mmCIF file of C-alpha atoms in Angstrom:
data_model
loop_
_atom_site.group_PDB
_atom_site.id
_atom_site.type_symbol
_atom_site.label_atom_id
_atom_site.label_comp_id
_atom_site.label_asym_id
_atom_site.label_seq_id
_atom_site.Cartn_x
_atom_site.Cartn_y
_atom_site.Cartn_z
ATOM 1 C CA MET A 1 34.139 5.339 4.305
ATOM 2 C CA GLU A 2 34.587 5.833 0.493
ATOM 3 C CA VAL A 3 32.472 3.391 -1.700
ATOM 4 C CA ARG A 4 33.450 2.978 -5.388
ATOM 5 C CA CYS A 5 31.111 2.215 -8.235
ATOM 6 C CA PRO A 6 31.880 -1.127 -9.564
ATOM 7 C CA VAL A 7 31.474 0.030 -13.132
ATOM 8 C CA CYS A 8 33.128 3.391 -13.334
ATOM 9 C CA SER A 9 35.300 3.097 -10.310
ATOM 10 C CA GLU A 10 34.465 6.777 -9.306
ATOM 11 C CA THR A 11 33.406 7.777 -5.821
ATOM 12 C CA GLY A 12 32.197 11.261 -6.352
ATOM 13 C CA GLN A 13 28.354 10.570 -7.157
ATOM 14 C CA VAL A 14 27.763 7.481 -5.247
ATOM 15 C CA VAL A 15 24.954 7.710 -2.761
ATOM 16 C CA ALA A 16 23.436 5.393 -0.327
ATOM 17 C CA VAL A 17 20.085 3.858 -1.625
ATOM 18 C CA PRO A 18 17.894 5.148 1.380
ATOM 19 C CA GLY A 19 19.210 8.656 0.765
ATOM 20 C CA ALA A 20 18.497 8.286 -3.064
ATOM 21 C CA VAL A 21 14.812 7.221 -2.211
ATOM 22 C CA ALA A 22 14.436 10.093 0.398
ATOM 23 C CA ALA A 23 15.964 12.687 -2.390
ATOM 24 C CA GLY A 24 13.428 11.255 -4.938
ATOM 25 C CA THR A 25 10.509 11.576 -2.655
ATOM 26 C CA THR A 26 8.601 15.009 -2.004
ATOM 27 C CA TYR A 27 5.828 15.700 0.373
ATOM 28 C CA ARG A 28 3.459 18.655 0.349
ATOM 29 C CA ILE A 29 1.234 19.432 3.296
ATOM 30 C CA GLY A 30 -1.102 22.464 3.107
ATOM 31 C CA ARG A 31 -4.475 23.857 2.766
ATOM 32 C CA VAL A 32 -6.342 24.390 -0.810
ATOM 33 C CA ARG A 33 -9.263 26.421 -1.553
ATOM 34 C CA LEU A 34 -12.130 24.705 -3.216
ATOM 35 C CA PRO A 35 -14.386 26.611 -5.375
ATOM 36 C CA GLY A 36 -17.796 26.969 -3.817
ATOM 37 C CA THR A 37 -20.629 29.349 -2.973
ATOM 38 C CA ARG A 38 -22.645 29.911 0.087
ATOM 39 C CA GLU A 39 -26.133 28.897 0.127
ATOM 40 C CA ILE A 40 -26.942 30.368 3.580
ATOM 41 C CA ALA A 41 -24.825 33.429 4.518
ATOM 42 C CA ASP A 42 -24.155 32.215 8.192
ATOM 43 C CA LEU A 43 -22.690 29.007 7.371
ATOM 44 C CA PRO A 44 -19.069 28.758 6.233
ATOM 45 C CA THR A 45 -18.602 26.689 3.080
ATOM 46 C CA ALA A 46 -15.573 24.037 2.515
ATOM 47 C CA ALA A 47 -13.963 26.855 0.237
ATOM 48 C CA SER A 48 -13.819 29.278 3.160
ATOM 49 C CA LEU A 49 -12.622 26.628 5.613
ATOM 50 C CA GLY A 50 -9.988 25.150 3.307
ATOM 51 C CA ALA A 51 -9.524 21.569 2.866
ATOM 52 C CA SER A 52 -6.440 19.617 4.018
ATOM 53 C CA LYS A 53 -4.199 18.373 1.078
ATOM 54 C CA HIS A 54 -1.510 15.965 1.651
ATOM 55 C CA VAL A 55 0.497 15.052 -1.561
ATOM 56 C CA MET A 56 3.444 12.686 -1.851
ATOM 57 C CA SER A 57 5.342 12.250 -5.074
ATOM 58 C CA ARG A 58 8.161 9.907 -6.004
ATOM 59 C CA THR A 59 10.476 9.917 -9.202
ATOM 60 C CA GLN A 60 10.529 6.628 -11.063
ATOM 61 C CA LEU A 61 14.118 5.905 -9.513
ATOM 62 C CA ALA A 62 12.808 6.337 -5.958
ATOM 63 C CA VAL A 63 9.926 3.832 -6.758
ATOM 64 C CA TRP A 64 12.519 1.345 -8.062
ATOM 65 C CA LEU A 65 14.770 1.656 -5.195
ATOM 66 C CA SER A 66 12.383 1.939 -2.454
ATOM 67 C CA PHE A 67 11.925 -1.021 -0.088
ATOM 68 C CA PRO A 68 8.878 -3.129 -0.974
ATOM 69 C CA ALA A 69 5.473 -2.439 1.088
ATOM 70 C CA ARG A 70 3.853 -5.153 3.065
ATOM 71 C CA HIS A 71 0.883 -7.035 1.710
ATOM 72 C CA TYR A 72 -1.261 -6.489 4.809
ATOM 73 C CA THR A 73 -2.914 -3.209 5.111
ATOM 74 C CA PRO A 74 -5.538 -2.737 8.145
ATOM 75 C CA TRP A 75 -7.661 -0.242 6.264
ATOM 76 C CA ALA A 76 -8.620 -3.101 3.887
ATOM 77 C CA ARG A 77 -9.891 -5.282 6.622
ATOM 78 C CA ASN A 78 -11.559 -2.321 8.267
ATOM 79 C CA GLN A 79 -13.277 -1.332 4.982
ATOM 80 C CA GLY A 80 -14.562 -4.998 4.675
ATOM 81 C CA TYR A 81 -16.085 -4.696 8.112
ATOM 82 C CA VAL A 82 -17.887 -1.562 7.169
ATOM 83 C CA LEU A 83 -19.240 -3.041 3.937
ATOM 84 C CA LEU A 84 -20.350 -6.098 5.921
ATOM 85 C CA LEU A 85 -22.172 -3.760 8.613
ATOM 86 C CA VAL A 86 -23.682 -1.873 5.876
ATOM 87 C CA ALA A 87 -24.871 -5.108 4.144
ATOM 88 C CA ALA A 88 -26.246 -6.344 7.421
ATOM 89 C CA LEU A 89 -28.236 -3.098 8.047
ATOM 90 C CA VAL A 90 -29.642 -2.904 4.550
ATOM 91 C CA HIS A 91 -30.617 -6.657 4.768
ATOM 92 C CA LEU A 92 -32.286 -6.248 8.028
ATOM 93 C CA VAL A 93 -34.484 -3.115 6.902
ATOM 94 C CA VAL A 94 -35.497 -4.635 3.679
ATOM 95 C CA SER A 95 -36.332 -7.976 5.291
ATOM 96 C CA LEU A 96 -38.528 -5.971 7.854
ATOM 97 C CA VAL A 97 -40.244 -4.023 5.085
ATOM 98 C CA ILE A 98 -40.998 -7.258 3.114
ATOM 99 C CA ALA A 99 -42.178 -8.985 6.531
ATOM 100 C CA MET A 100 -44.623 -5.882 7.072
ATOM 101 C CA GLY A 101 -46.248 -6.888 3.549
ATOM 102 C CA GLN A 102 -49.359 -9.030 3.174
ATOM 103 C CA ASP A 103 -49.035 -12.599 3.798
ATOM 104 C CA PRO A 104 -45.020 -12.915 3.568
ATOM 105 C CA ARG A 105 -43.221 -16.133 3.138
ATOM 106 C CA TRP A 106 -40.113 -16.428 5.366
ATOM 107 C CA GLY A 107 -38.009 -17.754 2.363
ATOM 108 C CA GLU A 108 -38.853 -14.654 0.546
ATOM 109 C CA VAL A 109 -38.278 -12.421 3.627
ATOM 110 C CA LEU A 110 -34.785 -13.881 4.170
ATOM 111 C CA LEU A 111 -33.565 -14.344 0.562
ATOM 112 C CA ALA A 112 -34.972 -11.429 -1.325
ATOM 113 C CA PRO A 113 -32.817 -8.725 0.356
ATOM 114 C CA PHE A 114 -29.841 -10.514 -1.085
ATOM 115 C CA CYS A 115 -30.651 -8.874 -4.572
ATOM 116 C CA LEU A 116 -29.789 -5.611 -2.862
ATOM 117 C CA THR A 117 -26.984 -6.445 -0.534
ATOM 118 C CA GLY A 118 -25.391 -9.394 -2.369
ATOM 119 C CA LEU A 119 -22.623 -7.093 -3.700
ATOM 120 C CA PHE A 120 -21.923 -5.570 -0.249
ATOM 121 C CA TRP A 121 -21.724 -9.000 1.386
ATOM 122 C CA GLY A 122 -19.322 -10.189 -1.362
ATOM 123 C CA LEU A 123 -16.968 -7.134 -1.445
ATOM 124 C CA GLY A 124 -16.800 -7.250 2.474
ATOM 125 C CA LEU A 125 -16.091 -10.834 2.741
ATOM 126 C CA LEU A 126 -13.444 -10.648 -0.155
ATOM 127 C CA ASN A 127 -11.764 -7.560 1.828
ATOM 128 C CA VAL A 128 -11.812 -9.316 5.258
ATOM 129 C CA LEU A 129 -10.735 -12.802 3.905
ATOM 130 C CA GLY A 130 -8.134 -11.217 1.765
ATOM 131 C CA SER A 131 -6.582 -9.036 4.662
ATOM 132 C CA TYR A 132 -6.417 -12.344 6.761
ATOM 133 C CA GLY A 133 -4.389 -14.040 3.897
ATOM 134 C CA ALA A 134 -2.233 -11.044 3.354
ATOM 135 C CA ARG A 135 -1.365 -10.754 7.060
ATOM 136 C CA LYS A 136 -0.541 -14.478 7.221
ATOM 137 C CA ARG A 137 1.635 -14.032 4.118
ATOM 138 C CA ASP A 138 3.423 -11.062 5.860
ATOM 139 C CA THR A 139 3.873 -13.234 9.045
ATOM 140 C CA GLN A 140 5.431 -16.022 6.908
ATOM 141 C CA GLU A 141 7.524 -13.539 5.133
ATOM 142 C CA ALA A 142 8.866 -11.617 8.077
ATOM 143 C CA PRO A 143 12.208 -13.223 8.690
ATOM 144 C CA ALA A 144 13.093 -12.780 4.839
ATOM 145 C CA ARG A 145 11.907 -9.212 5.010
ATOM 146 C CA GLU A 146 14.058 -8.528 7.883
ATOM 147 C CA LYS A 147 17.197 -9.856 5.908
ATOM 148 C CA ALA A 148 16.076 -8.087 2.830
ATOM 149 C CA LEU A 149 16.046 -4.650 4.849
ATOM 150 C CA THR A 150 19.571 -5.187 6.059
ATOM 151 C CA VAL A 151 20.670 -5.863 2.362
ATOM 152 C CA TRP A 152 18.734 -2.901 1.242
ATOM 153 C CA GLU A 153 20.374 -0.510 3.800
ATOM 154 C CA ARG A 154 23.691 -1.490 2.549
ATOM 155 C CA LEU A 155 22.951 -0.585 -0.989
ATOM 156 C CA TYR A 156 24.454 2.220 -2.904
ATOM 157 C CA TYR A 157 23.449 3.811 -6.312
ATOM 158 C CA CYS A 158 25.539 5.421 -8.989
ATOM 159 C CA PRO A 159 23.664 8.107 -10.969
ATOM 160 C CA ARG A 160 26.583 8.227 -13.470
ATOM 161 C CA ASP A 161 26.086 4.591 -14.577
ATOM 162 C CA ASN A 162 22.453 4.076 -13.277
ATOM 163 C CA VAL A 163 23.451 1.149 -11.357
ATOM 164 C CA ALA A 164 22.709 -0.079 -7.707
ATOM 165 C CA PHE A 165 25.107 -2.208 -5.860
ATOM 166 C CA GLU A 166 26.271 -3.597 -2.712
ATOM 167 C CA PRO A 167 29.959 -2.623 -1.970
ATOM 168 C CA GLU A 168 30.980 -5.863 -0.365
ATOM 169 C CA VAL A 169 29.542 -7.844 -3.249
ATOM 170 C CA GLY A 170 30.543 -5.515 -6.169
ATOM 171 C CA VAL A 171 27.625 -6.979 -8.457
ATOM 172 C CA PRO A 172 25.898 -3.909 -10.148
ATOM 173 C CA PHE A 173 22.258 -4.102 -11.231
ATOM 174 C CA HIS A 174 19.597 -1.979 -13.006
ATOM 175 C CA PRO A 175 17.599 -0.060 -10.155
ATOM 176 C CA SER A 176 14.207 -1.724 -11.398
ATOM 177 C CA GLU A 177 15.851 -5.041 -9.987
ATOM 178 C CA THR A 178 16.201 -3.872 -6.715
ATOM 179 C CA ARG A 179 13.378 -6.321 -5.295
ATOM 180 C CA GLU A 180 14.875 -9.328 -6.936
ATOM 181 C CA TYR A 181 18.349 -8.605 -5.668
ATOM 182 C CA ILE A 182 17.410 -8.148 -2.039
ATOM 183 C CA PHE A 183 14.947 -10.840 -1.957
ATOM 184 C CA GLY A 184 16.912 -13.610 -3.468
ATOM 185 C CA PHE A 185 19.595 -12.877 -6.191
ATOM 186 C CA ARG A 186 22.211 -12.328 -3.550
ATOM 187 C CA ASN A 187 22.036 -16.006 -2.223
ATOM 188 C CA GLY A 188 21.322 -17.485 -5.596
ATOM 189 C CA GLY A 189 17.454 -17.423 -5.255
ATOM 190 C CA ALA A 190 17.629 -19.752 -2.330
ATOM 191 C CA PRO A 191 15.896 -18.757 0.847
ATOM 192 C CA ARG A 192 17.858 -17.075 3.444
#
């Protein structure tokens, strides 16, 4: 199938948007030598073992044309649980240290450790509760995301005119407007 650009009516440079995103994304996986010296002759250092290096880079065009990521990331929730666990352990240890002191008051034993652990409790709760909200939002947006993905997969890009378009519709738009196009412009902003 030959796809024509709606601006210049040429077919020579028109590429599918998923292909343009893939062409603008590079991955480098390898080992890197870290500077370091050996303290003990028997033990290898990180520099002699090498450290794993994974690098992904994208052009601005690939960022504009790429399909938007979800809001929910499990690592944010897990990071929140780790912060809550650290806060609980530090709180327990500090409470025990205070309780072993001379003539402790229980209010002091239970509330004083919050001076040290309050930040951990707050950030942990923020991560956990925020991830649940993001997961709920992703669940609500799932049908719209599926429809947007089908639209995104049909998009084409013309580098000559720097426009993206859907062949059946023929409305060109700047690549930075891809998210707006696939999530609503095409149907007049109405939910699909």
